[in-house]
Coordinates of C-alpha atoms in Angstrom, one line a residue:
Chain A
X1 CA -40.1 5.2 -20.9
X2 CA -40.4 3.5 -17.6
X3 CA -39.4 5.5 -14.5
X4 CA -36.5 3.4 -12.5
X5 CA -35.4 4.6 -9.0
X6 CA -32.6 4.6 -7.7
X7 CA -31.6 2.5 -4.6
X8 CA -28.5 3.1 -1.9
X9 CA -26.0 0.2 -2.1
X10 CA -26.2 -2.4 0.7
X11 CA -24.5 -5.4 0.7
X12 CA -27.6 -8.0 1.4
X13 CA -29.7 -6.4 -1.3
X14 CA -27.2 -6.8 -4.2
X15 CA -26.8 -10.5 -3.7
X16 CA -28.9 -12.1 -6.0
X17 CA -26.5 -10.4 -8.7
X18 CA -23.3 -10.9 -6.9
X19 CA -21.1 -9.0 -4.4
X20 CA -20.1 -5.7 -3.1
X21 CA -16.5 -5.2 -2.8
X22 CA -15.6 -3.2 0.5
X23 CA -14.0 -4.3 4.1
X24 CA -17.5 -5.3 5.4
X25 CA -18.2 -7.6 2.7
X26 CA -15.0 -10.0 3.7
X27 CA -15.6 -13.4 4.5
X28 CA -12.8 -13.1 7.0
X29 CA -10.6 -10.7 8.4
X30 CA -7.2 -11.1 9.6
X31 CA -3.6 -9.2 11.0
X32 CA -0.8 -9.8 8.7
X33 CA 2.2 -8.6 8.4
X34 CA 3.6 -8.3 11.7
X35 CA 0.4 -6.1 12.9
X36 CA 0.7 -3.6 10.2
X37 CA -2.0 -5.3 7.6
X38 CA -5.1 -6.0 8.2
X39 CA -6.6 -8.4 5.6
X40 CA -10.3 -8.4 4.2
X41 CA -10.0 -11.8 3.1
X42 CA -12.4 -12.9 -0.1
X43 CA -14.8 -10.6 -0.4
X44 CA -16.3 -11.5 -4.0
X45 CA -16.0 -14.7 -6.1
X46 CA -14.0 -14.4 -9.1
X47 CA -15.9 -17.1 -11.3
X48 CA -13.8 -16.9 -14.4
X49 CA -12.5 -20.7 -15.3
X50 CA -15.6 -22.4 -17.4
X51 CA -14.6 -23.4 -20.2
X52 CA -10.5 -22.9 -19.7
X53 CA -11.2 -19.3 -18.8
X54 CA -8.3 -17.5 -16.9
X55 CA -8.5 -14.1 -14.5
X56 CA -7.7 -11.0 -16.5
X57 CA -6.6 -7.6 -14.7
X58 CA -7.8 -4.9 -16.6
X59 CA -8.8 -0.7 -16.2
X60 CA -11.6 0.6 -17.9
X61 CA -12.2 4.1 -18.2
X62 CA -15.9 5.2 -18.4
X63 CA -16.8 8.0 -19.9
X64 CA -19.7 10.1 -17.6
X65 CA -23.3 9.7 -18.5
X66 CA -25.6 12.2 -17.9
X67 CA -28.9 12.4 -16.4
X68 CA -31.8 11.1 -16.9
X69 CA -29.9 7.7 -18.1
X70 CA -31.7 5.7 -20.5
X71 CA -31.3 2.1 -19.7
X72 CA -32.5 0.2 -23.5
X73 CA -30.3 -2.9 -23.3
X74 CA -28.1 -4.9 -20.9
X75 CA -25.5 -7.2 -21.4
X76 CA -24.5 -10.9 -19.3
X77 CA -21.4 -13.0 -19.3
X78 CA -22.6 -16.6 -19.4
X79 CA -18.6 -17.2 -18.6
X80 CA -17.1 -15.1 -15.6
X81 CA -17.4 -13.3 -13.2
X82 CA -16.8 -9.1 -13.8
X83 CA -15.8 -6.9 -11.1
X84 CA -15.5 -3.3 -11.1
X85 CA -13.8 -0.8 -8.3
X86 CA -13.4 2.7 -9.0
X87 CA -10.3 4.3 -9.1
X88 CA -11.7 7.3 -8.4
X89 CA -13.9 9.0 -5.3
X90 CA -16.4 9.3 -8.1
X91 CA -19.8 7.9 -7.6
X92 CA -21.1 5.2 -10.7
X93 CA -24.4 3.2 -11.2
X94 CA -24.8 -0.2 -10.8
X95 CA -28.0 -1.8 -13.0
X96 CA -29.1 -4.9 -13.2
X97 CA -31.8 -7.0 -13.0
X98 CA -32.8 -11.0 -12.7
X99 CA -33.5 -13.6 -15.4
X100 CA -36.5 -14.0 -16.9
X101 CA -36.6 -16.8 -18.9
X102 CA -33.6 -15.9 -20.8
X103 CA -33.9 -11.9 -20.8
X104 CA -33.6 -9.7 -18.6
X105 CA -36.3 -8.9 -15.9
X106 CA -37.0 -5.6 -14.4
X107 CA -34.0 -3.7 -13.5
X108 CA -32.7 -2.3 -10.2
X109 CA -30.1 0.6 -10.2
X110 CA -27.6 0.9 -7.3
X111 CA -25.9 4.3 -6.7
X112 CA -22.2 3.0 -5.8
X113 CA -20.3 5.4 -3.8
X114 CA -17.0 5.3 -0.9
X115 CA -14.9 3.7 -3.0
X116 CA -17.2 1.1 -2.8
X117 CA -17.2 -1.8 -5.8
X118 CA -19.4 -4.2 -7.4
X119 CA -19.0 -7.7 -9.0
X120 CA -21.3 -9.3 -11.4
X121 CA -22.0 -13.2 -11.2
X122 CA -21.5 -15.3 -13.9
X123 CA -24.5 -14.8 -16.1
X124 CA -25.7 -11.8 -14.4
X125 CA -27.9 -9.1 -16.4
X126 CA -26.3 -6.1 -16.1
X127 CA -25.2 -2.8 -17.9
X128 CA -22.3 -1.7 -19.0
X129 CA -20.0 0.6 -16.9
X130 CA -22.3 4.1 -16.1
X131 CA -20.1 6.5 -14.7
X132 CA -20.9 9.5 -13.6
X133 CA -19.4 13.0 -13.4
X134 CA -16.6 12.9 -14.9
X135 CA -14.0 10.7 -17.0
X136 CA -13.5 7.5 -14.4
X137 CA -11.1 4.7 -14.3
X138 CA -12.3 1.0 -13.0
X139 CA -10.4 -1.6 -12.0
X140 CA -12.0 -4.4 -14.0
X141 CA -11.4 -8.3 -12.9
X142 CA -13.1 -10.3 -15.3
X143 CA -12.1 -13.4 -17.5
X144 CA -10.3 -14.1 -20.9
X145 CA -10.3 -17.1 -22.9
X146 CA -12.3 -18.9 -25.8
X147 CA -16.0 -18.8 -26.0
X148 CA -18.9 -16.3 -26.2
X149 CA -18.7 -14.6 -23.3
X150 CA -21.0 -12.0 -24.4
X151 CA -25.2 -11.9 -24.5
X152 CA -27.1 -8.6 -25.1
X153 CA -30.5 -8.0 -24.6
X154 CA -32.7 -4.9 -25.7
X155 CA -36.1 -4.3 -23.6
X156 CA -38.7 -3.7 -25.5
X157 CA -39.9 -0.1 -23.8
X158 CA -36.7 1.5 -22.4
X159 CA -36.2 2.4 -18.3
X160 CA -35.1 5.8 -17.7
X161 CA -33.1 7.2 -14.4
X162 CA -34.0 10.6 -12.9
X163 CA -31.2 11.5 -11.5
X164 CA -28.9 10.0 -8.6
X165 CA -31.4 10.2 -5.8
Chain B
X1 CA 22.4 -0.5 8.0
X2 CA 23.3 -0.1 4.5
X3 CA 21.5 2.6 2.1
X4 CA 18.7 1.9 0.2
X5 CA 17.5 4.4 -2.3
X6 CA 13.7 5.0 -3.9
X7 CA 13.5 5.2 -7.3
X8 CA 10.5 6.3 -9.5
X9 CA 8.2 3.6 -10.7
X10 CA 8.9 3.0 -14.3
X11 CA 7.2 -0.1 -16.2
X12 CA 10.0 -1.2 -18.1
X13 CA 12.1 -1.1 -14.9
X14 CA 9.8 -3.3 -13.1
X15 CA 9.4 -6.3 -15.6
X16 CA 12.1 -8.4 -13.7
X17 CA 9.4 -8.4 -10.7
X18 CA 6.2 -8.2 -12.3
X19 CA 4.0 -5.8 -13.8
X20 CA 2.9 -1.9 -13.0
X21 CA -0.8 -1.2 -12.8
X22 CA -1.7 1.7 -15.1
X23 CA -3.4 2.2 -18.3
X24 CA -0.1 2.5 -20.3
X25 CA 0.7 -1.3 -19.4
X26 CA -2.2 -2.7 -21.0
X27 CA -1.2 -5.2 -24.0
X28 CA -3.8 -4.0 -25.9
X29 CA -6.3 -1.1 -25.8
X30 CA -10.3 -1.5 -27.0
X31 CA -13.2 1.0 -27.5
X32 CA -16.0 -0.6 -26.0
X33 CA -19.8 -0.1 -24.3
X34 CA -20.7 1.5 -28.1
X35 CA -17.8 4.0 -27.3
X36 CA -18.5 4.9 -24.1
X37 CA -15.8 2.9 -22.5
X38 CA -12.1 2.2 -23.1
X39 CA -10.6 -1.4 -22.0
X40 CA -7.0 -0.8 -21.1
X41 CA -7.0 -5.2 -21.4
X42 CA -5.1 -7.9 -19.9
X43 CA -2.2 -5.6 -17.5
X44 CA -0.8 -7.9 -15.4
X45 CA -0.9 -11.5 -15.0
X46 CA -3.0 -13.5 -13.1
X47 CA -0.7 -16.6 -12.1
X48 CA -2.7 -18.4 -9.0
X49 CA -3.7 -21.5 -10.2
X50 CA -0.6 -23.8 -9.2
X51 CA -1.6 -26.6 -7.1
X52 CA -5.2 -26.1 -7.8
X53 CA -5.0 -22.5 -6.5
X54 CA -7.8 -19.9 -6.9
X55 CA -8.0 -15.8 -7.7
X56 CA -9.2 -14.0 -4.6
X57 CA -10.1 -10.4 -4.1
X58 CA -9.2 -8.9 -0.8
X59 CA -8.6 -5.7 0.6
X60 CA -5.7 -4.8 2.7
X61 CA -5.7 -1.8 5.2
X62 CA -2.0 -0.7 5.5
X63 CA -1.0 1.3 8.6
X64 CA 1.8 4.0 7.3
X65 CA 5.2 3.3 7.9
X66 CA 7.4 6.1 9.2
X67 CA 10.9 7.2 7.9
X68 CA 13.4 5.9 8.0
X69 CA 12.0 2.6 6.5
X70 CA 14.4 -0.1 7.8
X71 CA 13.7 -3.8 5.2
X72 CA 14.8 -6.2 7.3
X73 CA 13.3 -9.2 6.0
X74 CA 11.5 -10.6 2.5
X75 CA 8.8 -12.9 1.5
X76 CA 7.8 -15.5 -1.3
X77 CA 4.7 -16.4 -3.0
X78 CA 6.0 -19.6 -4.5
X79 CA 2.4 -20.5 -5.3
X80 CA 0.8 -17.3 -6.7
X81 CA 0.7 -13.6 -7.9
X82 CA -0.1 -11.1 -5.6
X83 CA -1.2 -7.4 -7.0
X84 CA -1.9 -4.3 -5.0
X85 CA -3.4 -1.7 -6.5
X86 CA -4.2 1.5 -3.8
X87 CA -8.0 2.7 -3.1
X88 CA -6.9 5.4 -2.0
X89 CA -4.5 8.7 -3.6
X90 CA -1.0 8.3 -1.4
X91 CA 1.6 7.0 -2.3
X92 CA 3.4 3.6 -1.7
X93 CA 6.5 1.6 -1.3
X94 CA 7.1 -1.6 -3.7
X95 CA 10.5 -3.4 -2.7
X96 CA 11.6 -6.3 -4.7
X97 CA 14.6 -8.9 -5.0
X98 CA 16.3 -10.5 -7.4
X99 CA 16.6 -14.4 -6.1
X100 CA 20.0 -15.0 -5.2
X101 CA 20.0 -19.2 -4.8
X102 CA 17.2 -19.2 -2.8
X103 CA 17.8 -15.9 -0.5
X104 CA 16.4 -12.7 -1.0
X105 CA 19.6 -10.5 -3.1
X106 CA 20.2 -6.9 -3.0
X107 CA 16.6 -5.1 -2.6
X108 CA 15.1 -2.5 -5.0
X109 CA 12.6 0.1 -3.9
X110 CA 10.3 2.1 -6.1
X111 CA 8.0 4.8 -4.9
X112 CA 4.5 4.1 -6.4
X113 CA 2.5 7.1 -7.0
X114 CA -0.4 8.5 -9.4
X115 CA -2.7 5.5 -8.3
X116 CA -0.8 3.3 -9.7
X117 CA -0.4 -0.8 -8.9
X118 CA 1.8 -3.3 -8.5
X119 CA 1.6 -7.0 -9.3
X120 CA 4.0 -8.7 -7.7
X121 CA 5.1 -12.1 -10.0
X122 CA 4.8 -15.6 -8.3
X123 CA 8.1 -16.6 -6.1
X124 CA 9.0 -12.8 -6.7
X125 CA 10.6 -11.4 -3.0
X126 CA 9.4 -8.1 -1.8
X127 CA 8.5 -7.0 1.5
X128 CA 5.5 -6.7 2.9
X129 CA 3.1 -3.4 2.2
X130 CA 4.4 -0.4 3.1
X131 CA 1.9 2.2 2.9
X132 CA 2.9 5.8 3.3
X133 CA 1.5 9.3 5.0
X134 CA -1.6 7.7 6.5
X135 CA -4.2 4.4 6.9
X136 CA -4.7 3.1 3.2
X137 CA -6.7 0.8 1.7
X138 CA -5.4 -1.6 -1.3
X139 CA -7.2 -3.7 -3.4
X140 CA -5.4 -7.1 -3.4
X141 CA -5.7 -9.9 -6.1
X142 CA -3.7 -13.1 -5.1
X143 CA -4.1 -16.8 -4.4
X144 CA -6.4 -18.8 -2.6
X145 CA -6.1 -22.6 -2.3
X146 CA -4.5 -25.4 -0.1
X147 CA -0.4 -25.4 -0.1
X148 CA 2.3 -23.6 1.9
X149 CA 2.0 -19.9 -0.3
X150 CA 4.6 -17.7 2.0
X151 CA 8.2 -18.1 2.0
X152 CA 10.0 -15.7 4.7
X153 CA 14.0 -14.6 4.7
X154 CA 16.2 -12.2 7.0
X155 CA 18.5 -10.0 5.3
X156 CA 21.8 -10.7 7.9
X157 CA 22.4 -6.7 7.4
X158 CA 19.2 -4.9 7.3
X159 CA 18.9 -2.2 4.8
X160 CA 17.5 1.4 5.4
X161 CA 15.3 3.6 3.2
X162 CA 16.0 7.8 4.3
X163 CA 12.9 9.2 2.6
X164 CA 10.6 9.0 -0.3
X165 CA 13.6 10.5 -3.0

């Protein structure tokens, strides 16, 4: 097992894999509604229409993993977009890692707290959904649709988390 | 001022005006993540792409409304879905019209609670966000693109909401 730390959340360094969803991220913010809204316009790309794709709403609920977290595989959607916020004030990890000529490079683990959310690029290695705690609920906006949306990829020695810190 | 009173969010009650956000409105439930996660799939529609529109994610910051809640006045989305689910645990008001030719016609108001969302369908009326109790946050998935997207109407009698039951 390889030892992988983990990192705080900020917006710049999760870029290469996509974007943070929270009111800083917004491309553009505006009062609506009379002065009652404030809108936190387009925060992350929803990437979901190759190949006749459409946006799906959906929740997933994660059960909690438990430290240390052994991270063996990860998965990419060579399709869409996936975006995950928490339903919950629970915190979840967010791992992923660059290409490297078609599998996954070394991976990077984001601790995700605040309410804060994440969304995958297109094509973006990543795991799936680590929650932590407890039982948590995601809203997921990703993409339905023909075609293989799906590539997994096993590393050869496994990564292993510590803990949250 | 005429009377309006709240009902309880129910999904079949809702259907005329969209779709509720919640686990038990998925069309179809799937283990997945090698059973770590369940996918509550495909809640509510997606429908931004007239007139070469485009699914953005947003969040809106709603400033509480007070009671009495008076609804003066409705908007459109003749272009687009627009779906609010809340970041946060309070509770909030989703009121929708039937079209009556081409007006806003006699105003329904539900009191969302439990974290649940709302998507409101395109060219569906309801009023603008009214978030209750305190500052919220809502995650917003709607419709980005060129076109006129907001269609506004006075009720000639405004109607009044007492309190949250």
């Amino acid at each position: 097992m390889r030892a992988l730390p983990v990192e705080p959340l900020a917006i710049e360094a999760f870029e290469p894999f996509g974007h943070v969803i929270e009111p800083d991220a917004a491309r553009e913010i505006r009062l609506i509604n009379g002065g009652t809204t404030t809108r936190f316009h387009d925060i992350a790309d929803v990437d979901v229409s190759a190949a006749g794709g459409r946006p799906l709403i959906s929740i997933f609920r994660g059960k909690p993993f438990a430290f240390p977290v052994a991270i063996r595989m990860m998965e990419r959607h060579p399709l869409g977009s996936q975006a995950f916020v928490p339903l919950s004030d629970r915190p979840f990890l967010a791992v992923v890692a660059p290409d490297a000529n078609g599998r996954p490079g070394a991976p990077r683990a984001f601790l995700v707290t605040d309410r804060r959310g994440v969304s995958y690029a297109r094509n973006t290695w990543h795991h799936p959904l680590i929650a932590l705690e407890a039982v948590a609920d995601f809203l997921v906006i990703d993409r339905g649709g023909e075609g293989n949306n799906l590539e997994e990829a096993d590393y050869a020695e496994p990564f292993t988390i510590a803990g949250p810190a």
